[in-house]
Amino acid sequence: MLEIKNLHAEVEGNKILRGIDLTINAGEIHAIMGPNGSGKSTLSYVLAGKDDYEITEGEILFNGENVLEMEPHERAAVGLFLAMQYPIEIPGVANMTFLKTALNAQRVARGEGELKTPDFMKKVKELSAKLNVTQEMLRRPLNVGFSGGEKKRNEILQMALLEPKLCILDETDSGLDIDALRIVSDGVNALKSPERSMLVITHYQRLLNYIVPDVVHVMYQGKIVKSGDKDLALQLEEKGYAEFTGEAAA
Amino acid sequence: MAAVKETVDQVKQIDVDQYKYGFVTEIESDKAPIGLNEDVIRFISAKKAEPEWMLEWRLDAYRRWLTMEEPTWAKLDYPKPKFNDIYYYSAPKVAEGPKSLDEVDPELLRTYEKLGIPLQEQEILAGVTEENRQYSKVAVDAVFDSVSVATTFKEELKKAGVIFCSISEAIREHPELVKKYLASVVPVSDNFYATLNSAVFTDGSFVYVPEGVRCPMELSTYFRINEQNTGQFERTLIIADKGSYVSYLEGCTAPQRDENQLHAAVVELIALEDAEIKYSTVQNWYPGDSEGKGGIYNFVTKRGDCREKNSKISWTQVETGSAITWKYPSCILRGENSTGEFYSIAISNGYQQIDSGTKMTHLGKNTSSRIISKGISAGRSNNTYRGLVSAHKKASGARNFTQCDSLLIGDQCGAHTVPYVESKNASAIFEHEATTSKISDDQMFYCQARGIGEEEAVALIVNGFVKDVIQQLPMEFAVEAQKLINISLEGSVG
Ligand SMILES: Nc1ncnc2c1ncn2[C@@H]1O[C@H](COP(=O)(O)OP(=O)(O)OP(=O)(O)O)[C@@H](O)[C@H]1O
Ligand SMILES: [Mg+2]
């Protein structure tokens, strides 16, 4: 599904990604962990197409298509979704309006035609109830004044509605209370399918108890320095990143 | 826009009238000589078959205008119009204009299409001459250049006792009303452009709603500018008698053109006891090309007088067009308990310059006013809100709420807010809120990452920003306005 080959990216001359290789097959769940500033969010933004980054080397293929040549909204339409670490506030635009505009834009881009309003409403009601997103939150301007946890739940609501093929979750667990963590994890797990892949960025092994990864990667200084199964996360939880930071410094 | 046979007949009727009065009948010479002098004013007055008093009134205005200077206080930068290079009167041309839509600027047709204007109306708006029209053989209610066409709804309005006609007709048919109210809100020497308008106005609307009548329909006139070098000087006068209500819609679309064009309209509204006037404008004149060349210069004086107690005047405007906009729809709150409202969306893109706002003059007791202004600047444009809220000594209990928001798209445009407040009464309560925000790259990216393309994202954010004002527009107008907003911001990103 996703193939990242020798990806190098920099911002304002600072090299941040320094040769990422990562392959995610359909149906797989991968986790990325790593110290602050190692480039995890940068990788997720580069995948989604934020244009602050200069790609100096490498390629990204999504179902065989060259993603780097696509605009962010085109990437979204082919099924790439990024639940952001810091969701953006948009004053004046009702959450519900945003959801509808996004869904229909993607559907139109895929040639599926717009969803009828009653069908849309039904779907949103169902999903928002599951994710504990209130009607009031749907009416309010997008993310404006939402608490940290509410923003994250709202991201997952968007994801559930848009049904992407690749879900990238950047620290979706940060800022969630214990109950919300379970609700969000249930929401994510409900989306698991043999056709859908996930890339979960987190600092905490606990999330991976709920969303169980097939592969865990450690990222450090813009590279994947180790990959393993879910037990790798447990080891990291215990020992921290000293092993890698020491190695890399040497 | 209803297009009916009856209207065509009425247009023909007007031609017949002109024969009757013995004026120039040759189509080609149906135009005053270029420039402005007393003879041109006599020509206009004669063309309109005006009574002597009106001619004198015009000449008086003209003489005053000669002593006046163009105002320079607005934040606008433009070459001074050459008032002697303008034609001050031109009737609709029969022979000129494109022969079919194939000859019309495709850019313009694209805009019509996006606005959902049917082909037959596109032909008319684009100025395809009647005998060449493929899709429509009839005229619509419109101000064709300077002669306004009698409206379709006349019969029904007549039943209600509402007078809705061209100002020229009102001068001939209802001189007592015109004499009583004309220039009673905007005095002849109010300002340079209003005085010029008083001297040379060629058409516009007249509305009188009698006591206790709720006007049975929205009154609307579509404006357009169609002929090169023709100044447009509309004069509109609306009177709502005691306990009456009227909603008036003004809208326009202009064909693309190359030369700057002067427009100086005057609109006067008078609301008597318990009466209400709602005046809505969607203004979409040619703003100039991508380099800022051409475009309409729009200097408008719009003022409403809440003359008696419990009256209400509400201005709603969506300004998307013109190269230069100088416009301050205002309310004089004279009657006790009267209310003035100003809801505005002003969008500037490209090289457009807007200096617009309102004046709320509180004279009477317990008067209240409300101002919601949403300015959007994109491209290299400049957008200024200029407002004055004042309370007279006797205006105890006056209240105003002003909210002034600016939204910037890109970093080469400017937004400015100049709110003046003057209170001579200690009990007046004036509140003012202002914000300036920018569509950030992060907001754009967030929308795009969810599948929304750049232009749609701008439209989404802008529509959110303006929705408080859009809600003030009559339904069908709101839809049109929303489309217009999106079109006028095209090309503002990327
Ligand atoms: N616009 C920018 N200009 C300069 N440096 C940047 C910019 N964006 C990111 N960086 C730097 O790139 C590095 C990687 O940042 P990134 O946000 O990808 O880290 P992260 O792994 O997601 O960290 P965290 O765990 O704290 O979220 C950091 O050192 C950061 O300061
Ligand atoms: Mg991060």
Tab-separated table of C-alpha atoms in Angstrom, chain B residues 24-428:
chain	number	residue	atom	x	y	z
B	24	VAL	CA	-34.117	63.318	-31.228
B	25	THR	CA	-35.353	60.246	-32.954
B	26	GLU	CA	-32.270	59.137	-34.795
B	27	ILE	CA	-30.849	56.230	-32.905
B	28	GLU	CA	-27.238	57.177	-33.494
B	29	SER	CA	-27.688	60.648	-32.095
B	30	ASP	CA	-29.515	59.488	-29.025
B	31	LYS	CA	-26.639	60.628	-26.946
B	32	ALA	CA	-25.735	63.942	-25.405
B	33	PRO	CA	-22.570	65.538	-26.750
B	34	ILE	CA	-19.486	64.564	-24.767
B	35	GLY	CA	-18.655	66.628	-21.703
B	36	LEU	CA	-20.638	68.681	-19.256
B	37	ASN	CA	-22.126	72.151	-19.523
B	38	GLU	CA	-25.541	73.757	-19.098
B	39	ASP	CA	-26.615	72.722	-22.577
B	40	VAL	CA	-25.950	69.082	-21.799
B	41	ILE	CA	-28.121	69.411	-18.704
B	42	ARG	CA	-30.851	71.033	-20.790
B	43	PHE	CA	-30.513	68.142	-23.245
B	44	ILE	CA	-30.935	65.550	-20.489
B	45	SER	CA	-33.876	67.366	-18.962
B	46	ALA	CA	-35.537	67.721	-22.357
B	47	LYS	CA	-34.891	64.040	-23.152
B	48	LYS	CA	-36.693	63.162	-19.986
B	49	ALA	CA	-39.539	65.542	-20.791
B	50	GLU	CA	-39.050	67.166	-17.442
B	51	PRO	CA	-40.991	70.126	-16.154
B	52	GLU	CA	-39.269	73.475	-15.902
B	53	TRP	CA	-38.758	73.285	-12.118
B	54	MET	CA	-36.700	70.158	-12.500
B	55	LEU	CA	-34.461	71.744	-15.076
B	56	GLU	CA	-33.907	74.701	-12.775
B	57	TRP	CA	-33.136	72.334	-9.939
B	58	ARG	CA	-30.527	70.576	-12.052
B	59	LEU	CA	-28.943	73.799	-13.251
B	60	ASP	CA	-28.730	75.043	-9.697
B	61	ALA	CA	-26.966	71.824	-8.694
B	62	TYR	CA	-24.619	72.138	-11.639
B	63	ARG	CA	-23.638	75.680	-10.695
B	64	ARG	CA	-22.929	74.591	-7.157
B	65	TRP	CA	-20.930	71.624	-8.387
B	66	LEU	CA	-18.661	73.924	-10.379
B	67	THR	CA	-17.528	75.486	-7.108
B	68	MET	CA	-16.835	72.168	-5.386
B	69	GLU	CA	-13.774	69.969	-5.168
B	70	GLU	CA	-13.451	66.219	-5.239
B	71	PRO	CA	-13.040	64.782	-1.744
B	72	THR	CA	-9.620	63.316	-1.023
B	73	TRP	CA	-9.996	61.970	2.497
B	74	ALA	CA	-10.737	58.389	1.454
B	75	LYS	CA	-7.938	55.872	1.285
B	76	LEU	CA	-8.220	55.567	-2.462
B	77	ASP	CA	-5.662	56.160	-5.138
B	78	TYR	CA	-6.925	56.733	-8.668
B	79	PRO	CA	-6.517	59.149	-11.530
B	80	LYS	CA	-9.108	61.899	-11.297
B	81	PRO	CA	-11.958	61.282	-13.686
B	82	LYS	CA	-11.946	63.728	-16.607
B	83	PHE	CA	-15.442	65.005	-16.267
B	84	ASN	CA	-15.407	66.523	-19.706
B	85	ASP	CA	-14.561	63.244	-21.430
B	86	ILE	CA	-17.736	61.559	-20.310
B	87	TYR	CA	-21.074	61.199	-22.025
B	88	TYR	CA	-23.796	62.120	-19.564
B	89	TYR	CA	-26.696	60.702	-21.462
B	90	SER	CA	-27.118	57.714	-23.692
B	91	ALA	CA	-30.237	55.757	-24.501
B	92	PRO	CA	-30.010	52.038	-25.275
B	93	LYS	CA	-28.421	51.406	-28.611
B	94	VAL	CA	-30.275	49.342	-31.084
B	95	ALA	CA	-27.526	48.803	-33.619
B	96	GLU	CA	-24.436	48.204	-31.508
B	97	GLY	CA	-23.472	45.344	-29.266
B	98	PRO	CA	-22.297	41.835	-30.012
B	99	LYS	CA	-24.201	39.909	-32.690
B	100	SER	CA	-24.229	36.724	-30.666
B	101	LEU	CA	-22.782	35.207	-27.529
B	102	ASP	CA	-19.840	34.024	-29.674
B	103	GLU	CA	-18.639	37.601	-29.812
B	104	VAL	CA	-18.824	38.121	-26.073
B	105	ASP	CA	-15.759	37.947	-23.860
B	106	PRO	CA	-15.552	34.263	-22.831
B	107	GLU	CA	-14.353	35.272	-19.371
B	108	LEU	CA	-17.589	37.125	-18.846
B	109	LEU	CA	-19.672	34.224	-20.108
B	110	ARG	CA	-17.848	31.935	-17.723
B	111	THR	CA	-18.916	34.199	-14.872
B	112	TYR	CA	-22.533	34.221	-16.036
B	113	GLU	CA	-22.456	30.469	-16.264
B	114	LYS	CA	-21.148	30.131	-12.736
B	115	LEU	CA	-23.844	32.446	-11.526
B	116	GLY	CA	-26.344	30.129	-13.138
B	117	ILE	CA	-27.749	32.799	-15.419
B	118	PRO	CA	-29.754	31.153	-18.211
B	119	LEU	CA	-28.630	31.686	-21.800
B	120	GLN	CA	-31.460	33.990	-22.702
B	121	GLU	CA	-30.592	36.288	-19.826
B	122	GLN	CA	-26.899	36.017	-20.627
B	123	GLU	CA	-27.651	37.391	-24.077
B	124	ILE	CA	-29.427	40.343	-22.622
B	125	LEU	CA	-26.822	41.037	-19.968
B	126	ALA	CA	-24.032	40.751	-22.513
B	127	GLY	CA	-25.799	43.275	-24.688
B	128	VAL	CA	-26.616	41.080	-27.675
B	129	THR	CA	-28.983	43.208	-29.691
B	130	GLU	CA	-32.564	42.167	-29.706
B	131	GLU	CA	-32.875	41.134	-33.341
B	132	ASN	CA	-29.780	38.950	-33.043
B	133	ARG	CA	-30.786	37.085	-29.930
B	134	GLN	CA	-31.089	33.341	-30.364
B	135	TYR	CA	-32.350	32.392	-26.979
B	136	SER	CA	-34.562	35.238	-26.037
B	137	LYS	CA	-36.515	37.776	-27.949
B	138	VAL	CA	-37.745	39.666	-24.943
B	139	ALA	CA	-36.289	42.204	-22.608
B	140	VAL	CA	-35.897	41.852	-18.883
B	141	ASP	CA	-36.537	44.442	-16.250
B	142	ALA	CA	-33.301	46.287	-16.312
B	143	VAL	CA	-31.756	49.651	-16.462
B	144	PHE	CA	-30.344	49.650	-19.943
B	145	ASP	CA	-27.697	52.249	-19.703
B	146	SER	CA	-29.584	55.280	-18.656
B	147	VAL	CA	-33.177	54.627	-19.475
B	148	SER	CA	-35.040	52.479	-17.047
B	149	VAL	CA	-37.593	50.091	-18.321
B	150	ALA	CA	-41.011	50.040	-16.811
B	151	THR	CA	-41.393	47.062	-14.577
B	152	THR	CA	-43.366	43.925	-14.993
B	153	PHE	CA	-45.064	43.941	-11.668
B	154	LYS	CA	-46.672	47.256	-12.161
B	155	GLU	CA	-50.217	46.001	-12.202
B	156	GLU	CA	-50.048	44.095	-8.978
B	157	LEU	CA	-48.306	46.925	-7.253
B	158	LYS	CA	-50.910	49.316	-8.461
B	159	LYS	CA	-53.551	47.247	-6.721
B	160	ALA	CA	-51.665	47.652	-3.451
B	161	GLY	CA	-51.299	51.352	-4.142
B	162	VAL	CA	-47.526	51.116	-4.357
B	163	ILE	CA	-45.840	53.410	-6.832
B	164	PHE	CA	-42.761	51.827	-8.384
B	165	CYS	CA	-41.483	53.570	-11.455
B	166	SER	CA	-38.486	55.292	-12.909
B	167	ILE	CA	-37.521	58.549	-11.283
B	168	SER	CA	-38.155	60.330	-14.593
B	169	GLU	CA	-41.682	59.059	-14.679
B	170	ALA	CA	-42.172	60.080	-11.060
B	171	ILE	CA	-40.998	63.586	-11.856
B	172	ARG	CA	-43.661	63.781	-14.556
B	173	GLU	CA	-46.436	61.852	-12.841
B	174	HIS	CA	-45.940	62.497	-9.134
B	175	PRO	CA	-44.263	65.895	-8.924
B	176	GLU	CA	-45.762	66.667	-5.500
B	177	LEU	CA	-44.054	63.608	-3.927
B	178	VAL	CA	-40.794	64.225	-5.734
B	179	LYS	CA	-40.724	67.897	-4.778
B	180	LYS	CA	-41.435	67.020	-1.179
B	181	TYR	CA	-38.833	64.311	-0.747
B	182	LEU	CA	-36.093	64.666	-3.359
B	183	ALA	CA	-32.867	65.895	-1.736
B	184	SER	CA	-34.572	65.903	1.640
B	185	VAL	CA	-32.092	63.292	2.859
B	186	VAL	CA	-29.092	64.015	0.683
B	187	PRO	CA	-29.060	67.778	0.143
B	188	VAL	CA	-28.066	68.986	-3.302
B	189	SER	CA	-24.704	70.224	-2.093
B	190	ASP	CA	-24.066	67.307	0.265
B	191	ASN	CA	-20.875	66.244	-1.437
B	192	PHE	CA	-19.108	66.561	-4.773
B	193	TYR	CA	-20.546	63.391	-6.284
B	194	ALA	CA	-24.047	63.856	-4.936
B	195	THR	CA	-24.126	67.353	-6.395
B	196	LEU	CA	-22.884	66.089	-9.750
B	197	ASN	CA	-25.562	63.435	-9.626
B	198	SER	CA	-28.223	66.047	-8.889
B	199	ALA	CA	-27.223	67.929	-12.016
B	200	VAL	CA	-27.044	65.026	-14.427
B	201	PHE	CA	-28.885	61.987	-13.074
B	202	THR	CA	-30.467	60.127	-15.940
B	203	ASP	CA	-32.466	57.485	-14.207
B	204	GLY	CA	-33.112	55.335	-11.216
B	205	SER	CA	-36.110	54.157	-9.274
B	206	PHE	CA	-38.888	55.789	-7.389
B	207	VAL	CA	-40.897	53.942	-4.778
B	208	TYR	CA	-43.767	55.187	-2.669
B	209	VAL	CA	-45.492	52.804	-0.287
B	210	PRO	CA	-48.670	54.312	1.116
B	211	GLU	CA	-49.722	54.305	4.732
B	212	GLY	CA	-50.221	50.877	6.280
B	213	VAL	CA	-49.263	48.942	3.153
B	214	ARG	CA	-46.913	46.032	3.253
B	215	CYS	CA	-45.409	45.933	-0.225
B	216	PRO	CA	-46.570	42.573	-1.669
B	217	MET	CA	-43.216	41.716	-3.278
B	218	GLU	CA	-39.537	42.459	-3.169
B	219	LEU	CA	-38.871	45.306	-5.544
B	220	SER	CA	-35.835	44.815	-7.691
B	221	THR	CA	-33.997	46.431	-10.501
B	222	TYR	CA	-31.025	44.992	-12.264
B	223	PHE	CA	-28.434	47.481	-13.231
B	224	ARG	CA	-25.789	47.208	-15.778
B	225	ILE	CA	-23.417	49.455	-17.568
B	226	ASN	CA	-23.258	48.808	-21.230
B	227	GLU	CA	-21.859	51.620	-23.213
B	228	GLN	CA	-18.346	52.881	-23.329
B	229	ASN	CA	-17.664	56.276	-21.783
B	230	THR	CA	-21.097	56.664	-20.332
B	231	GLY	CA	-21.221	57.875	-16.788
B	232	GLN	CA	-23.962	56.306	-14.801
B	233	PHE	CA	-25.898	58.626	-12.579
B	234	GLU	CA	-28.729	56.830	-10.952
B	235	ARG	CA	-31.090	58.541	-8.597
B	236	THR	CA	-33.277	56.466	-6.349
B	237	LEU	CA	-35.894	57.735	-3.965
B	238	ILE	CA	-37.870	55.439	-1.693
B	239	ILE	CA	-40.564	56.630	0.671
B	240	ALA	CA	-42.267	54.349	3.160
B	241	ASP	CA	-45.289	56.112	4.575
B	242	LYS	CA	-46.619	55.491	8.089
B	243	GLY	CA	-46.774	51.842	9.096
B	244	SER	CA	-45.641	50.523	5.716
B	245	TYR	CA	-42.949	48.053	4.758
B	246	VAL	CA	-40.851	47.602	1.661
B	247	SER	CA	-37.861	45.524	0.693
B	248	TYR	CA	-35.828	46.729	-2.245
B	249	LEU	CA	-33.129	44.769	-4.052
B	250	GLU	CA	-30.465	46.291	-6.182
B	251	GLY	CA	-28.086	44.143	-8.159
B	252	CYS	CA	-25.842	44.432	-11.135
B	253	THR	CA	-23.486	42.609	-13.444
B	254	ALA	CA	-21.248	44.406	-15.853
B	255	PRO	CA	-19.652	43.361	-19.087
B	256	GLN	CA	-15.895	43.450	-19.203
B	257	ARG	CA	-14.466	46.665	-20.478
B	258	ASP	CA	-11.214	48.483	-20.840
B	259	GLU	CA	-11.815	51.996	-19.721
B	260	ASN	CA	-12.457	53.424	-16.318
B	261	GLN	CA	-16.024	54.312	-15.879
B	262	LEU	CA	-17.544	56.733	-13.489
B	263	HIS	CA	-20.626	55.908	-11.520
B	264	ALA	CA	-22.099	58.334	-9.012
B	265	ALA	CA	-25.454	57.269	-7.713
B	266	VAL	CA	-27.591	58.822	-5.024
B	267	VAL	CA	-30.089	56.772	-3.066
B	268	GLU	CA	-32.432	58.397	-0.557
B	269	LEU	CA	-34.699	56.467	1.771
B	270	ILE	CA	-37.379	57.992	3.952
B	271	ALA	CA	-39.186	56.004	6.606
B	272	LEU	CA	-42.098	57.657	8.365
B	273	GLU	CA	-43.727	56.565	11.620
B	274	ASP	CA	-43.623	52.781	12.222
B	275	ALA	CA	-42.400	52.197	8.666
B	276	GLU	CA	-39.578	49.906	7.657
B	277	ILE	CA	-37.320	49.899	4.612
B	278	LYS	CA	-34.940	47.095	3.851
B	279	TYR	CA	-32.477	47.880	1.092
B	280	SER	CA	-30.220	45.106	-0.182
B	281	THR	CA	-27.450	45.455	-2.729
B	282	VAL	CA	-25.314	42.934	-4.509
B	283	GLN	CA	-22.774	44.925	-6.435
B	284	ASN	CA	-20.630	43.174	-9.000
B	285	TRP	CA	-19.298	45.702	-11.422
B	286	TYR	CA	-16.271	45.094	-13.501
B	287	PRO	CA	-13.288	45.447	-11.144
B	288	GLY	CA	-10.605	45.807	-13.796
B	289	ASP	CA	-8.401	43.149	-15.349
B	290	SER	CA	-5.683	41.101	-13.673
B	291	GLU	CA	-3.269	44.014	-13.931
B	292	GLY	CA	-5.726	46.456	-12.450
B	293	LYS	CA	-6.563	48.097	-15.738
B	294	GLY	CA	-10.067	49.327	-16.382
B	295	GLY	CA	-12.908	48.796	-13.995
B	296	ILE	CA	-15.692	50.934	-12.676
B	297	TYR	CA	-15.265	53.885	-10.340
B	298	ASN	CA	-18.159	53.816	-7.970
B	299	PHE	CA	-18.899	56.897	-5.892
B	300	VAL	CA	-22.206	56.405	-4.196
B	301	THR	CA	-24.153	58.428	-1.696
B	302	LYS	CA	-26.758	56.312	0.052
B	303	ARG	CA	-28.606	57.638	3.021
B	304	GLY	CA	-31.747	56.766	4.877
B	305	ASP	CA	-33.783	59.010	7.103
B	306	CYS	CA	-35.750	57.435	9.941
B	307	ARG	CA	-37.796	60.550	10.013
B	308	GLU	CA	-40.469	59.598	12.489
B	309	LYS	CA	-40.778	57.463	15.573
B	310	ASN	CA	-40.399	53.673	15.558
B	311	SER	CA	-39.147	53.651	11.997
B	312	LYS	CA	-36.442	51.335	10.774
B	313	ILE	CA	-33.988	51.354	7.897
B	314	SER	CA	-31.724	48.460	7.158
B	315	TRP	CA	-28.917	48.443	4.591
B	316	THR	CA	-27.376	45.185	3.514
B	317	GLN	CA	-24.651	45.219	0.925
B	318	VAL	CA	-22.415	42.715	-0.762
B	319	GLU	CA	-19.724	44.621	-2.585
B	320	THR	CA	-17.563	42.515	-4.851
B	321	GLY	CA	-17.015	44.637	-7.906
B	322	SER	CA	-15.682	48.018	-9.060
B	323	ALA	CA	-12.097	49.209	-9.270
B	324	ILE	CA	-12.821	52.003	-6.816
B	325	THR	CA	-15.616	51.940	-4.275
B	326	TRP	CA	-16.519	55.021	-2.254
B	327	LYS	CA	-19.708	54.240	-0.458
B	328	TYR	CA	-21.209	54.824	2.985
B	329	PRO	CA	-24.867	53.828	3.268
B	330	SER	CA	-25.976	55.739	6.336
B	331	CYS	CA	-28.931	56.308	8.619
B	332	ILE	CA	-30.191	59.460	10.232
B	333	LEU	CA	-32.035	58.328	13.329
B	334	ARG	CA	-34.305	61.271	13.860
B	335	GLY	CA	-37.512	59.663	15.082
B	336	GLU	CA	-37.761	58.435	18.634
B	337	ASN	CA	-37.098	54.698	18.978
B	338	SER	CA	-35.944	54.455	15.404
B	339	THR	CA	-33.473	51.803	14.314
B	340	GLY	CA	-30.711	51.812	11.739
B	341	GLU	CA	-28.810	48.776	10.527
B	342	PHE	CA	-25.837	48.285	8.264
B	343	TYR	CA	-24.712	44.841	7.234
B	344	SER	CA	-21.858	44.741	4.822
B	345	ILE	CA	-19.603	42.337	3.032
B	346	ALA	CA	-16.907	44.102	1.063
B	347	ILE	CA	-14.576	41.937	-0.950
B	348	SER	CA	-11.550	43.274	-2.747
B	349	ASN	CA	-9.252	41.255	-4.948
B	350	GLY	CA	-6.724	42.071	-7.654
B	351	TYR	CA	-6.063	45.789	-7.583
B	352	GLN	CA	-9.467	46.817	-6.252
B	353	GLN	CA	-9.732	49.601	-3.705
B	354	ILE	CA	-12.663	49.877	-1.353
B	355	ASP	CA	-13.338	52.655	1.107
B	356	SER	CA	-16.741	51.905	2.515
B	357	GLY	CA	-18.659	51.943	5.744
B	358	THR	CA	-21.544	53.753	7.279
B	359	LYS	CA	-22.690	56.680	9.354
B	360	MET	CA	-25.230	56.270	12.104
B	361	THR	CA	-26.395	59.669	13.259
B	362	HIS	CA	-28.436	59.413	16.432
B	363	LEU	CA	-30.628	62.472	16.819
B	364	GLY	CA	-33.726	61.121	18.560
B	365	LYS	CA	-34.300	59.518	21.922
B	366	ASN	CA	-33.782	55.785	22.405
B	367	THR	CA	-32.532	55.301	18.892
B	368	SER	CA	-30.454	52.247	18.186
B	369	SER	CA	-28.128	51.119	15.470
B	370	ARG	CA	-26.217	48.047	14.581
B	371	ILE	CA	-23.241	47.711	12.270
B	372	ILE	CA	-21.786	44.418	11.118
B	373	SER	CA	-19.024	44.862	8.598
B	374	LYS	CA	-17.016	42.046	7.064
B	375	GLY	CA	-14.131	43.103	4.891
B	376	ILE	CA	-12.177	40.576	2.864
B	377	SER	CA	-9.006	41.575	1.098
B	378	ALA	CA	-7.099	39.436	-1.336
B	379	GLY	CA	-4.584	39.964	-4.120
B	380	ARG	CA	-3.073	43.447	-4.060
B	381	SER	CA	-6.235	45.147	-3.000
B	382	ASN	CA	-6.943	47.651	-0.265
B	383	ASN	CA	-10.057	47.516	1.847
B	384	THR	CA	-10.979	50.211	4.340
B	385	TYR	CA	-13.912	50.314	6.711
B	386	ARG	CA	-14.768	53.889	7.620
B	387	GLY	CA	-17.550	54.480	10.095
B	388	LEU	CA	-18.988	57.281	12.135
B	389	VAL	CA	-21.386	56.736	14.986
B	390	SER	CA	-22.571	59.919	16.609
B	391	ALA	CA	-25.088	60.886	19.253
B	392	HIS	CA	-26.635	64.319	19.344
B	393	LYS	CA	-27.299	66.176	22.623
B	394	LYS	CA	-30.940	65.097	22.594
B	395	ALA	CA	-30.249	61.462	21.765
B	396	SER	CA	-30.541	60.111	25.284
B	397	GLY	CA	-30.578	56.347	25.471
B	398	ALA	CA	-28.910	56.004	22.070
B	399	ARG	CA	-27.272	52.662	21.504
B	400	ASN	CA	-24.912	51.345	18.937
B	401	PHE	CA	-23.218	48.048	18.458
B	402	THR	CA	-20.459	47.852	15.875
B	403	GLN	CA	-18.602	44.786	14.808
B	404	CYS	CA	-15.931	45.168	12.237
B	405	ASP	CA	-14.031	42.135	11.042
B	406	SER	CA	-11.352	41.955	8.411
B	407	LEU	CA	-10.026	38.869	6.754
B	408	LEU	CA	-6.811	38.902	4.766
B	409	ILE	CA	-5.957	36.412	2.069
B	410	GLY	CA	-2.297	36.508	1.114
B	411	ASP	CA	0.184	39.129	2.227
B	412	GLN	CA	0.048	41.789	-0.459
B	413	CYS	CA	-3.321	43.223	0.431
B	414	GLY	CA	-4.357	45.703	3.074
B	415	ALA	CA	-7.228	46.019	5.528
B	416	HIS	CA	-7.871	49.194	7.467
B	417	THR	CA	-10.465	50.132	10.028
B	418	VAL	CA	-11.315	53.760	10.754
B	419	PRO	CA	-14.153	53.915	13.257
B	420	TYR	CA	-15.098	57.359	14.527
B	421	VAL	CA	-17.332	57.822	17.537
B	422	GLU	CA	-18.792	61.123	18.712
B	423	SER	CA	-21.121	61.360	21.640
B	424	LYS	CA	-22.664	64.525	22.979
B	425	ASN	CA	-25.024	62.664	25.270
B	426	ALA	CA	-23.666	60.931	28.339
B	427	SER	CA	-26.370	58.269	28.338
B	428	ALA	CA	-25.426	56.954	24.907
